Amino acid sequence: MVLLPVISCTTKAYSKFKQIKSDVDADSCTTTKVDKGHFVVYTADRRRFVIPLVYLNNDIFRELLKMSEDEYGLPSDGPIRLPCDAVFVEYAISLKQRHAAKDLEKSLVLSVTTGRCLSSSYLQPGQTNQQLLICSF
Amino acid sequence: MLSGLMNFLRACFRPRSDRYVHTGSDAGGRQDGLLWYKDTGQHFNGEFSMAVVQANNLLEDQSQIESGCLSTQDSGPYGTFVGIYDGHGGPETSRYINNHLFQHLKRFTLEQQSMSVEVIRKAFQATEEGFLSLVTKQWPMKPQIAAVGSCCLVGVICNGTLYIANLGDSRAVLGRLVKATGEVLSIQLSAEHNAAIESVRQELHSLHPDDPQIVVLKHNVWRVKGLIQISRSIGDVYLKKAEFNREPLYSKFRLREPFRRPILSSEPSISVHQLQPQDQFIIFASDGLWEHLSNQEAVDIVQNHPHSGSARRLVKAALQEAAKKREMRYSDLKKIDRGVRRHFHDDITVIIVFLDSNLVSRASTVKSPNLSVKGGGINLPPNTLAPCTTPTEAGTS
């Protein structure tokens, strides 16, 4: 399947991941001064991501924001929370960084909207992307 | 008869975008990216300042200030009318209110020969009924219109009296000078109909004793029937008339059991206040402002700066607070395009009416030219980042 080459370069994609900061403890980071041109999201497992603004144009991130609205409503008093785990956001970022094909992004959006694959119980490190892609087709 | 028909057709086909083009002069307001503002203007009782920032893909907040004759004949009475309409589910209801409520009010003022609580109540009722007939007409083609509604906050100043009428969760706050200390205190003039408030939940339970699920707490937010935070509105006919709570309306809006009495009310809370010489200004704003600023914070900002640009200053303060809560820079928040911007803050509308005590005490029979300003927004195709944000946005206070 066409998916194999994509999976093989995920490690490389994660190494580029330094540009996008992620912190483990949500509470300790609320006073962090955010870099210019970035926004912040928190995942369901309390990881904090500092993401470039341009990612707001990405279909996967737009879908995640929409899901956040459906799940938690639009919060007036705090940061944006996404109803998925850090592993999922990392994968979405890696797709975006590698300029993944539109149809791959679409399939991920589809897997998001069917409501599966969002929790780390589905996405175990190591076999993460393979599982995700398999279950999204 | 023919001319009447032509006027009707002209009204129907007038391009909606015309009011967004106000870049040349400040007369009708200015547009700067997603911010629209009119820094200063003169109404029957003093100055005013107005600002709107758009977050939704289609601006759901609508607003107006009308000054001069408050009846359909120029015999008066004369005064000032302010309306803030915070729509939800789409812009249709708030736009409808913006186009009809004041006309109804003028008609009832003429009928009664004066301004009164009754006139305002009737104007709200006629607007609700008018929108219901619009929904009835459009339902077969566009069933989704049954799930569109709007908050509705109105202030009328006439003959030294201030009337505040409210449905939903917008808010009017008075700034009153305390002569002994020189402080300006905030006095809230309206009460919100939001299920977050205990007394509103109690009211809902007493109106629906047979429904323990009338309000539901989900993710720390109270919602009527798990669907909507406000308990009173214009529109939202899917929660007022059972015949609109069925297919082809989206299933997420449909209730499992049919209901016999309206779940939401359209009865406004109306209060009457005699204005005093110490009353300095009134801030009218949608909840987009109040979720970021307290009453006193807003009053302090207005009090400590020049009148001109004060509405824009409040919008800027709210956006700075929104950026802080979202852990990002204000300068970056402003770059986010409408639509996706809604995840960072709500549409925000602010109208500040300054009260000149000499003008407030003037009789309502004194004629003055009519003025009408409607809060704007932009009308561009969906895009990525905001079309243009210059460093001047939201002023340099």
Short mmCIF file of C-alpha atoms in Angstrom, two decimals, chain B:
data_model
loop_
_atom_site.label_atom_id
_atom_site.label_comp_id
_atom_site.label_asym_id
_atom_site.label_seq_id
_atom_site.Cartn_x
_atom_site.Cartn_y
_atom_site.Cartn_z
CA MET B 1 -49.70 50.60 -3.99
CA LEU B 2 -47.15 50.10 -6.76
CA SER B 3 -44.67 52.40 -5.04
CA GLY B 4 -45.14 50.42 -1.84
CA LEU B 5 -44.35 47.24 -3.71
CA MET B 6 -41.27 48.84 -5.29
CA ASN B 7 -40.02 49.98 -1.89
CA PHE B 8 -40.51 46.47 -0.57
CA LEU B 9 -38.59 44.97 -3.48
CA ARG B 10 -35.84 47.56 -3.15
CA ALA B 11 -35.51 46.69 0.53
CA CYS B 12 -35.30 43.00 -0.32
CA PHE B 13 -32.65 43.36 -3.00
CA ARG B 14 -30.47 46.06 -1.53
CA PRO B 15 -26.98 44.58 -1.33
CA ARG B 16 -26.14 43.71 2.25
CA SER B 17 -22.52 44.60 1.79
CA ASP B 18 -23.19 48.32 1.31
CA ARG B 19 -22.94 49.11 4.97
CA TYR B 20 -19.52 47.50 5.25
CA VAL B 21 -17.93 50.06 2.96
CA HIS B 22 -17.17 52.95 5.24
CA THR B 23 -13.48 53.42 4.76
CA GLY B 24 -13.60 57.01 3.56
CA SER B 25 -14.97 58.87 6.55
CA ASP B 26 -15.83 58.10 10.13
CA ALA B 27 -19.48 59.03 9.54
CA GLY B 28 -20.69 55.43 9.46
CA GLY B 29 -17.74 53.81 11.20
CA ARG B 30 -14.45 52.31 10.05
CA GLN B 31 -13.31 48.78 9.35
CA ASP B 32 -9.84 47.56 10.31
CA GLY B 33 -9.39 43.84 9.80
CA LEU B 34 -12.05 42.13 11.90
CA LEU B 35 -12.57 45.27 13.99
CA TRP B 36 -15.27 47.82 13.16
CA TYR B 37 -15.51 51.02 15.16
CA LYS B 38 -17.07 54.42 15.39
CA ASP B 39 -14.97 56.27 17.92
CA THR B 40 -17.34 59.09 18.61
CA GLY B 41 -20.70 60.50 17.63
CA GLN B 42 -23.44 62.64 19.09
CA HIS B 43 -26.79 61.29 20.27
CA PHE B 44 -29.78 63.06 21.82
CA ASN B 45 -28.35 62.84 25.36
CA GLY B 46 -24.59 63.24 24.80
CA GLU B 47 -21.75 61.48 23.01
CA PHE B 48 -21.44 57.82 22.11
CA SER B 49 -18.70 55.40 21.12
CA MET B 50 -19.13 52.05 19.41
CA ALA B 51 -16.94 49.05 18.46
CA VAL B 52 -17.43 45.51 17.19
CA VAL B 53 -14.89 42.74 16.73
CA GLN B 54 -15.88 39.72 14.69
CA ALA B 55 -14.88 36.17 15.61
CA ASN B 56 -17.55 34.05 13.94
CA ASN B 57 -17.33 33.32 10.23
CA LEU B 58 -20.52 35.34 9.82
CA LEU B 59 -20.83 38.09 12.43
CA GLU B 60 -23.59 36.99 14.81
CA ASP B 61 -23.54 40.16 16.94
CA GLN B 62 -25.66 42.96 15.52
CA SER B 63 -26.16 46.38 17.08
CA GLN B 64 -27.59 49.82 16.55
CA ILE B 65 -27.87 53.27 18.06
CA GLU B 66 -30.81 55.42 17.00
CA SER B 67 -31.16 58.99 18.15
CA GLY B 68 -33.85 61.55 17.53
CA CYS B 69 -37.49 60.75 17.02
CA LEU B 70 -38.63 57.59 18.80
CA SER B 71 -41.99 57.43 17.04
CA THR B 72 -43.09 57.06 13.43
CA GLN B 73 -44.27 60.69 13.35
CA ASP B 74 -41.93 63.58 14.00
CA SER B 75 -44.12 64.78 16.85
CA GLY B 76 -41.82 62.75 19.09
CA PRO B 77 -41.01 61.90 21.79
CA TYR B 78 -37.28 62.35 21.14
CA GLY B 79 -34.48 60.41 22.77
CA THR B 80 -31.88 57.68 22.31
CA PHE B 81 -32.34 53.98 21.51
CA VAL B 82 -29.54 51.40 21.84
CA GLY B 83 -29.77 47.73 20.84
CA ILE B 84 -27.27 44.86 21.19
CA TYR B 85 -28.33 41.59 19.56
CA ASP B 86 -26.03 38.63 20.15
CA GLY B 87 -27.12 35.86 17.78
CA HIS B 88 -26.41 32.15 18.01
CA GLY B 89 -26.65 29.32 15.48
CA GLY B 90 -26.32 31.91 12.70
CA PRO B 91 -26.82 35.63 12.06
CA GLU B 92 -30.45 35.48 10.83
CA THR B 93 -32.26 36.34 14.08
CA SER B 94 -29.93 39.12 15.21
CA ARG B 95 -30.10 40.68 11.74
CA TYR B 96 -33.88 40.42 11.78
CA ILE B 97 -34.06 42.18 15.16
CA ASN B 98 -31.67 44.88 13.91
CA ASN B 99 -34.01 45.54 10.99
CA HIS B 100 -37.37 45.35 12.78
CA LEU B 101 -37.36 45.96 16.54
CA PHE B 102 -36.83 49.72 16.42
CA GLN B 103 -39.50 50.10 13.73
CA HIS B 104 -42.00 48.25 15.95
CA LEU B 105 -41.00 50.41 18.90
CA LYS B 106 -41.62 53.60 16.93
CA ARG B 107 -45.03 52.33 15.84
CA PHE B 108 -46.13 51.50 19.39
CA THR B 109 -44.75 54.80 20.72
CA LEU B 110 -46.99 56.60 18.26
CA GLU B 111 -49.97 54.47 19.29
CA GLN B 112 -49.44 55.20 23.00
CA GLN B 113 -48.28 58.80 22.44
CA SER B 114 -45.36 58.24 24.82
CA MET B 115 -42.49 55.92 25.76
CA SER B 116 -43.33 53.24 28.31
CA VAL B 117 -42.52 49.71 29.52
CA GLU B 118 -45.60 48.56 27.64
CA VAL B 119 -44.34 50.04 24.35
CA ILE B 120 -41.03 48.20 24.72
CA ARG B 121 -42.72 44.94 25.70
CA LYS B 122 -44.99 45.11 22.66
CA ALA B 123 -42.01 45.87 20.38
CA PHE B 124 -40.23 42.73 21.65
CA GLN B 125 -43.37 40.66 21.21
CA ALA B 126 -43.97 41.92 17.66
CA THR B 127 -40.34 41.14 16.78
CA GLU B 128 -40.61 37.61 18.17
CA GLU B 129 -43.87 37.04 16.27
CA GLY B 130 -42.42 38.50 13.06
CA PHE B 131 -39.41 36.21 13.26
CA LEU B 132 -41.67 33.21 13.95
CA SER B 133 -43.62 33.91 10.75
CA LEU B 134 -40.31 34.19 8.86
CA VAL B 135 -39.26 30.78 10.21
CA THR B 136 -42.65 29.31 9.30
CA LYS B 137 -42.24 30.62 5.76
CA GLN B 138 -38.63 29.45 5.36
CA TRP B 139 -38.95 26.12 7.24
CA PRO B 140 -39.63 23.93 4.15
CA MET B 141 -36.55 25.30 2.31
CA LYS B 142 -34.25 26.05 5.23
CA PRO B 143 -35.29 24.10 8.35
CA GLN B 144 -32.06 25.06 10.11
CA ILE B 145 -33.47 28.56 10.67
CA ALA B 146 -35.61 27.06 13.47
CA ALA B 147 -32.42 26.61 15.53
CA VAL B 148 -31.22 30.21 15.11
CA GLY B 149 -31.85 32.71 17.89
CA SER B 150 -30.56 35.85 19.52
CA CYS B 151 -30.14 37.64 22.82
CA CYS B 152 -31.67 41.09 22.82
CA LEU B 153 -30.59 44.00 25.04
CA VAL B 154 -32.24 47.38 24.58
CA GLY B 155 -31.78 50.73 26.29
CA VAL B 156 -34.07 53.71 25.74
CA ILE B 157 -33.38 57.16 27.18
CA CYS B 158 -36.38 59.44 26.99
CA ASN B 159 -37.43 62.35 29.20
CA GLY B 160 -34.68 61.74 31.76
CA THR B 161 -35.79 58.13 32.17
CA LEU B 162 -33.72 55.10 31.22
CA TYR B 163 -35.52 51.89 30.22
CA ILE B 164 -33.49 48.69 30.07
CA ALA B 165 -35.04 45.60 28.47
CA ASN B 166 -33.18 42.34 28.25
CA LEU B 167 -33.44 38.77 26.96
CA GLY B 168 -30.37 36.56 27.25
CA ASP B 169 -26.88 37.32 28.50
CA SER B 170 -25.78 40.70 27.17
CA ARG B 171 -25.38 43.35 29.87
CA ALA B 172 -25.81 47.08 30.53
CA VAL B 173 -23.62 48.73 33.19
CA LEU B 174 -23.96 52.29 34.48
CA GLY B 175 -20.98 54.38 35.60
CA ARG B 176 -22.13 56.62 38.47
CA LEU B 177 -19.98 59.31 40.08
CA VAL B 178 -19.80 59.20 43.89
CA LYS B 179 -19.35 62.89 44.69
CA ALA B 180 -17.86 62.36 48.15
CA THR B 181 -14.94 60.29 46.88
CA GLY B 182 -14.74 61.24 43.20
CA GLU B 183 -14.92 57.55 42.27
CA VAL B 184 -17.09 56.24 39.46
CA LEU B 185 -18.90 53.09 40.56
CA SER B 186 -20.28 50.40 38.28
CA ILE B 187 -23.96 49.58 38.66
CA GLN B 188 -25.30 46.62 36.70
CA LEU B 189 -28.63 47.53 35.13
CA SER B 190 -29.63 44.19 33.62
CA ALA B 191 -29.74 40.59 34.84
CA GLU B 192 -28.65 37.78 32.53
CA HIS B 193 -30.90 34.87 31.63
CA ASN B 194 -28.11 32.31 31.63
CA ALA B 195 -28.39 28.83 33.17
CA ALA B 196 -25.00 29.41 34.81
CA ILE B 197 -26.96 31.52 37.34
CA GLU B 198 -28.62 29.62 40.19
CA SER B 199 -31.81 31.73 40.18
CA VAL B 200 -32.25 31.11 36.43
CA ARG B 201 -32.00 27.36 37.00
CA GLN B 202 -34.55 27.63 39.81
CA GLU B 203 -36.89 29.57 37.52
CA LEU B 204 -36.54 26.85 34.85
CA HIS B 205 -37.27 24.10 37.39
CA SER B 206 -40.35 25.92 38.68
CA LEU B 207 -41.63 26.47 35.12
CA HIS B 208 -40.99 22.82 34.20
CA PRO B 209 -41.67 20.86 37.41
CA ASP B 210 -42.24 17.61 35.50
CA ASP B 211 -38.85 17.72 33.76
CA PRO B 212 -35.85 17.01 36.01
CA GLN B 213 -33.61 17.28 32.91
CA ILE B 214 -34.65 20.85 32.06
CA VAL B 215 -31.09 22.02 32.85
CA VAL B 216 -28.07 19.76 32.47
CA LEU B 217 -24.48 20.29 33.57
CA LYS B 218 -21.98 19.16 30.94
CA HIS B 219 -18.24 19.87 31.16
CA ASN B 220 -18.91 22.49 33.83
CA VAL B 221 -21.43 24.39 31.70
CA TRP B 222 -25.15 24.48 32.52
CA ARG B 223 -27.37 24.20 29.45
CA VAL B 224 -31.15 24.25 29.05
CA LYS B 225 -32.05 20.73 27.80
CA GLY B 226 -28.31 20.24 27.35
CA LEU B 227 -28.50 22.49 24.28
CA ILE B 228 -28.35 26.19 25.09
CA GLN B 229 -26.97 28.35 27.89
CA ILE B 230 -29.64 31.07 27.84
CA SER B 231 -33.21 30.64 29.04
CA ARG B 232 -34.81 33.54 27.14
CA SER B 233 -34.31 34.70 23.57
CA ILE B 234 -35.83 35.89 20.33
CA GLY B 235 -36.06 33.01 17.85
CA ASP B 236 -34.88 29.48 18.80
CA VAL B 237 -38.35 28.40 17.75
CA TYR B 238 -37.26 24.74 17.90
CA LEU B 239 -37.41 25.16 21.70
CA LYS B 240 -40.63 27.15 21.72
CA LYS B 241 -42.96 25.39 19.27
CA ALA B 242 -43.00 21.58 19.18
CA GLU B 243 -43.98 21.56 15.50
CA PHE B 244 -40.47 22.81 14.61
CA ASN B 245 -38.71 20.22 16.76
CA ARG B 246 -38.78 17.43 14.19
CA GLU B 247 -37.19 16.34 10.94
CA PRO B 248 -35.64 17.76 8.82
CA LEU B 249 -34.04 19.76 11.69
CA TYR B 250 -30.60 18.32 12.54
CA SER B 251 -30.97 15.48 15.01
CA LYS B 252 -28.70 17.14 17.59
CA PHE B 253 -31.35 19.85 18.07
CA ARG B 254 -34.28 17.46 18.34
CA LEU B 255 -35.64 16.56 21.75
CA ARG B 256 -36.60 12.97 22.47
CA GLU B 257 -39.96 13.77 24.01
CA PRO B 258 -42.41 16.26 22.53
CA PHE B 259 -42.98 19.30 24.75
CA ARG B 260 -46.27 20.99 25.56
CA ARG B 261 -45.11 24.39 26.78
CA PRO B 262 -42.26 26.55 25.42
CA ILE B 263 -38.87 25.64 26.91
CA LEU B 264 -37.39 29.09 26.28
CA SER B 265 -39.23 32.33 27.01
CA SER B 266 -39.30 35.52 24.94
CA GLU B 267 -40.54 37.72 27.78
CA PRO B 268 -37.96 40.49 28.41
CA SER B 269 -36.96 41.69 31.87
CA ILE B 270 -37.63 45.44 31.83
CA SER B 271 -36.42 47.93 34.41
CA VAL B 272 -36.93 51.69 34.66
CA HIS B 273 -34.38 54.11 36.14
CA GLN B 274 -34.59 57.85 36.71
CA LEU B 275 -31.26 59.23 35.51
CA GLN B 276 -29.36 61.40 37.98
CA PRO B 277 -26.81 64.13 37.31
CA GLN B 278 -24.07 61.82 38.71
CA ASP B 279 -24.79 59.20 36.04
CA GLN B 280 -21.85 59.49 33.65
CA PHE B 281 -22.25 56.79 31.03
CA ILE B 282 -23.81 53.41 30.24
CA ILE B 283 -21.84 50.53 28.73
CA PHE B 284 -23.97 48.16 26.64
CA ALA B 285 -22.11 45.02 25.55
CA SER B 286 -22.55 41.43 24.44
CA ASP B 287 -21.25 38.67 26.72
CA GLY B 288 -18.10 38.50 24.57
CA LEU B 289 -16.90 41.55 26.51
CA TRP B 290 -18.15 40.57 29.95
CA GLU B 291 -16.50 37.15 29.91
CA HIS B 292 -13.16 38.98 29.95
CA LEU B 293 -13.83 42.22 31.88
CA SER B 294 -15.61 42.84 35.18
CA ASN B 295 -18.17 45.65 35.40
CA GLN B 296 -15.79 47.81 37.44
CA GLU B 297 -12.79 47.14 35.18
CA ALA B 298 -14.83 48.28 32.19
CA VAL B 299 -16.14 51.37 34.01
CA ASP B 300 -12.61 52.29 35.15
CA ILE B 301 -11.21 52.06 31.62
CA VAL B 302 -13.99 54.29 30.26
CA GLN B 303 -13.71 56.76 33.14
CA ASN B 304 -9.91 57.13 32.95
CA HIS B 305 -9.64 57.87 29.23
CA PRO B 306 -11.07 60.32 26.69
CA HIS B 307 -14.62 59.60 25.52
CA SER B 308 -13.54 59.22 21.91
CA GLY B 309 -12.43 55.65 21.16
CA SER B 310 -13.62 54.31 24.50
CA ALA B 311 -15.61 51.41 23.00
CA ARG B 312 -12.57 50.36 20.95
CA ARG B 313 -10.45 50.59 24.11
CA LEU B 314 -12.78 48.15 25.92
CA VAL B 315 -12.67 45.73 22.99
CA LYS B 316 -8.87 45.90 23.04
CA ALA B 317 -8.75 45.26 26.79
CA ALA B 318 -11.04 42.23 26.37
CA LEU B 319 -8.93 40.84 23.51
CA GLN B 320 -5.75 41.28 25.55
CA GLU B 321 -7.38 39.32 28.34
CA ALA B 322 -8.57 36.64 25.88
CA ALA B 323 -5.00 36.33 24.52
CA LYS B 324 -3.67 35.93 28.06
CA LYS B 325 -6.18 33.15 28.83
CA ARG B 326 -5.28 31.37 25.61
CA GLU B 327 -1.58 31.78 26.49
CA MET B 328 -0.70 33.70 23.36
CA ARG B 329 0.26 37.20 22.28
CA TYR B 330 -2.38 39.82 21.58
CA SER B 331 -0.56 40.73 18.34
CA ASP B 332 -0.90 37.10 17.21
CA LEU B 333 -4.55 36.79 18.27
CA LYS B 334 -5.38 39.64 15.89
CA LYS B 335 -3.89 37.72 12.95
CA ILE B 336 -6.35 34.83 13.27
CA ASP B 337 -9.10 34.83 10.69
CA ARG B 338 -12.81 34.92 11.43
CA GLY B 339 -14.35 31.48 11.90
CA VAL B 340 -11.33 29.83 13.52
CA ARG B 341 -11.03 33.01 15.63
CA ARG B 342 -14.18 31.89 17.48
CA HIS B 343 -12.03 29.35 19.34
CA PHE B 344 -10.08 32.25 20.84
CA HIS B 345 -12.89 34.70 21.68
CA ASP B 346 -16.54 35.48 20.89
CA ASP B 347 -17.94 38.28 18.73
CA ILE B 348 -17.75 41.39 20.92
CA THR B 349 -19.99 44.45 20.62
CA VAL B 350 -19.71 47.55 22.80
CA ILE B 351 -21.79 50.73 22.72
CA ILE B 352 -21.02 53.39 25.31
CA VAL B 353 -23.59 56.11 25.75
CA PHE B 354 -22.23 59.14 27.61
CA LEU B 355 -24.82 61.15 29.51
CA ASP B 356 -24.60 64.92 29.37
CA SER B 357 -26.80 65.96 32.30
CA ASN B 358 -27.86 69.20 30.54
CA LEU B 359 -29.08 67.20 27.55
CA VAL B 360 -30.62 64.39 29.62
CA SER B 361 -32.82 66.86 31.52
CA ARG B 362 -33.94 68.41 28.23
CA ALA B 363 -37.60 67.73 27.38
CA SER B 364 -38.31 64.89 24.99
CA THR B 365 -40.36 67.28 22.86
CA VAL B 366 -37.22 69.17 21.76
CA LYS B 367 -36.64 68.17 18.17
CA SER B 368 -33.26 66.91 17.06
CA PRO B 369 -31.99 65.39 13.81
CA ASN B 370 -32.31 61.63 13.46
CA LEU B 371 -29.14 59.56 13.60
CA SER B 372 -28.83 55.85 12.92
CA VAL B 373 -25.62 53.82 13.17
CA LYS B 374 -25.49 50.04 12.85
CA GLY B 375 -22.51 48.03 14.04
CA GLY B 376 -20.60 46.60 11.11
CA GLY B 377 -18.53 43.63 10.18
CA ILE B 378 -16.78 42.39 7.10
CA ASN B 379 -18.23 40.51 4.22
CA LEU B 380 -15.38 38.65 2.56
CA PRO B 381 -15.07 35.08 1.31
CA PRO B 382 -13.71 32.56 3.84
CA ASN B 383 -9.95 32.77 3.89
CA THR B 384 -7.01 31.78 6.02
CA LEU B 385 -5.51 34.61 8.03
CA ALA B 386 -7.20 37.96 8.59
CA PRO B 387 -7.25 40.20 5.51
CA CYS B 388 -5.45 43.13 7.02
CA THR B 389 -4.52 44.10 10.52
CA THR B 390 -2.66 47.32 10.87
CA PRO B 391 -0.86 48.41 14.04
CA THR B 392 -3.64 50.91 14.65
CA GLU B 393 -6.19 48.20 15.51
CA ALA B 394 -7.93 48.82 18.80
CA GLY B 395 -6.22 52.14 19.32
CA THR B 396 -3.15 53.21 21.21
CA SER B 397 -4.52 53.85 24.63
#
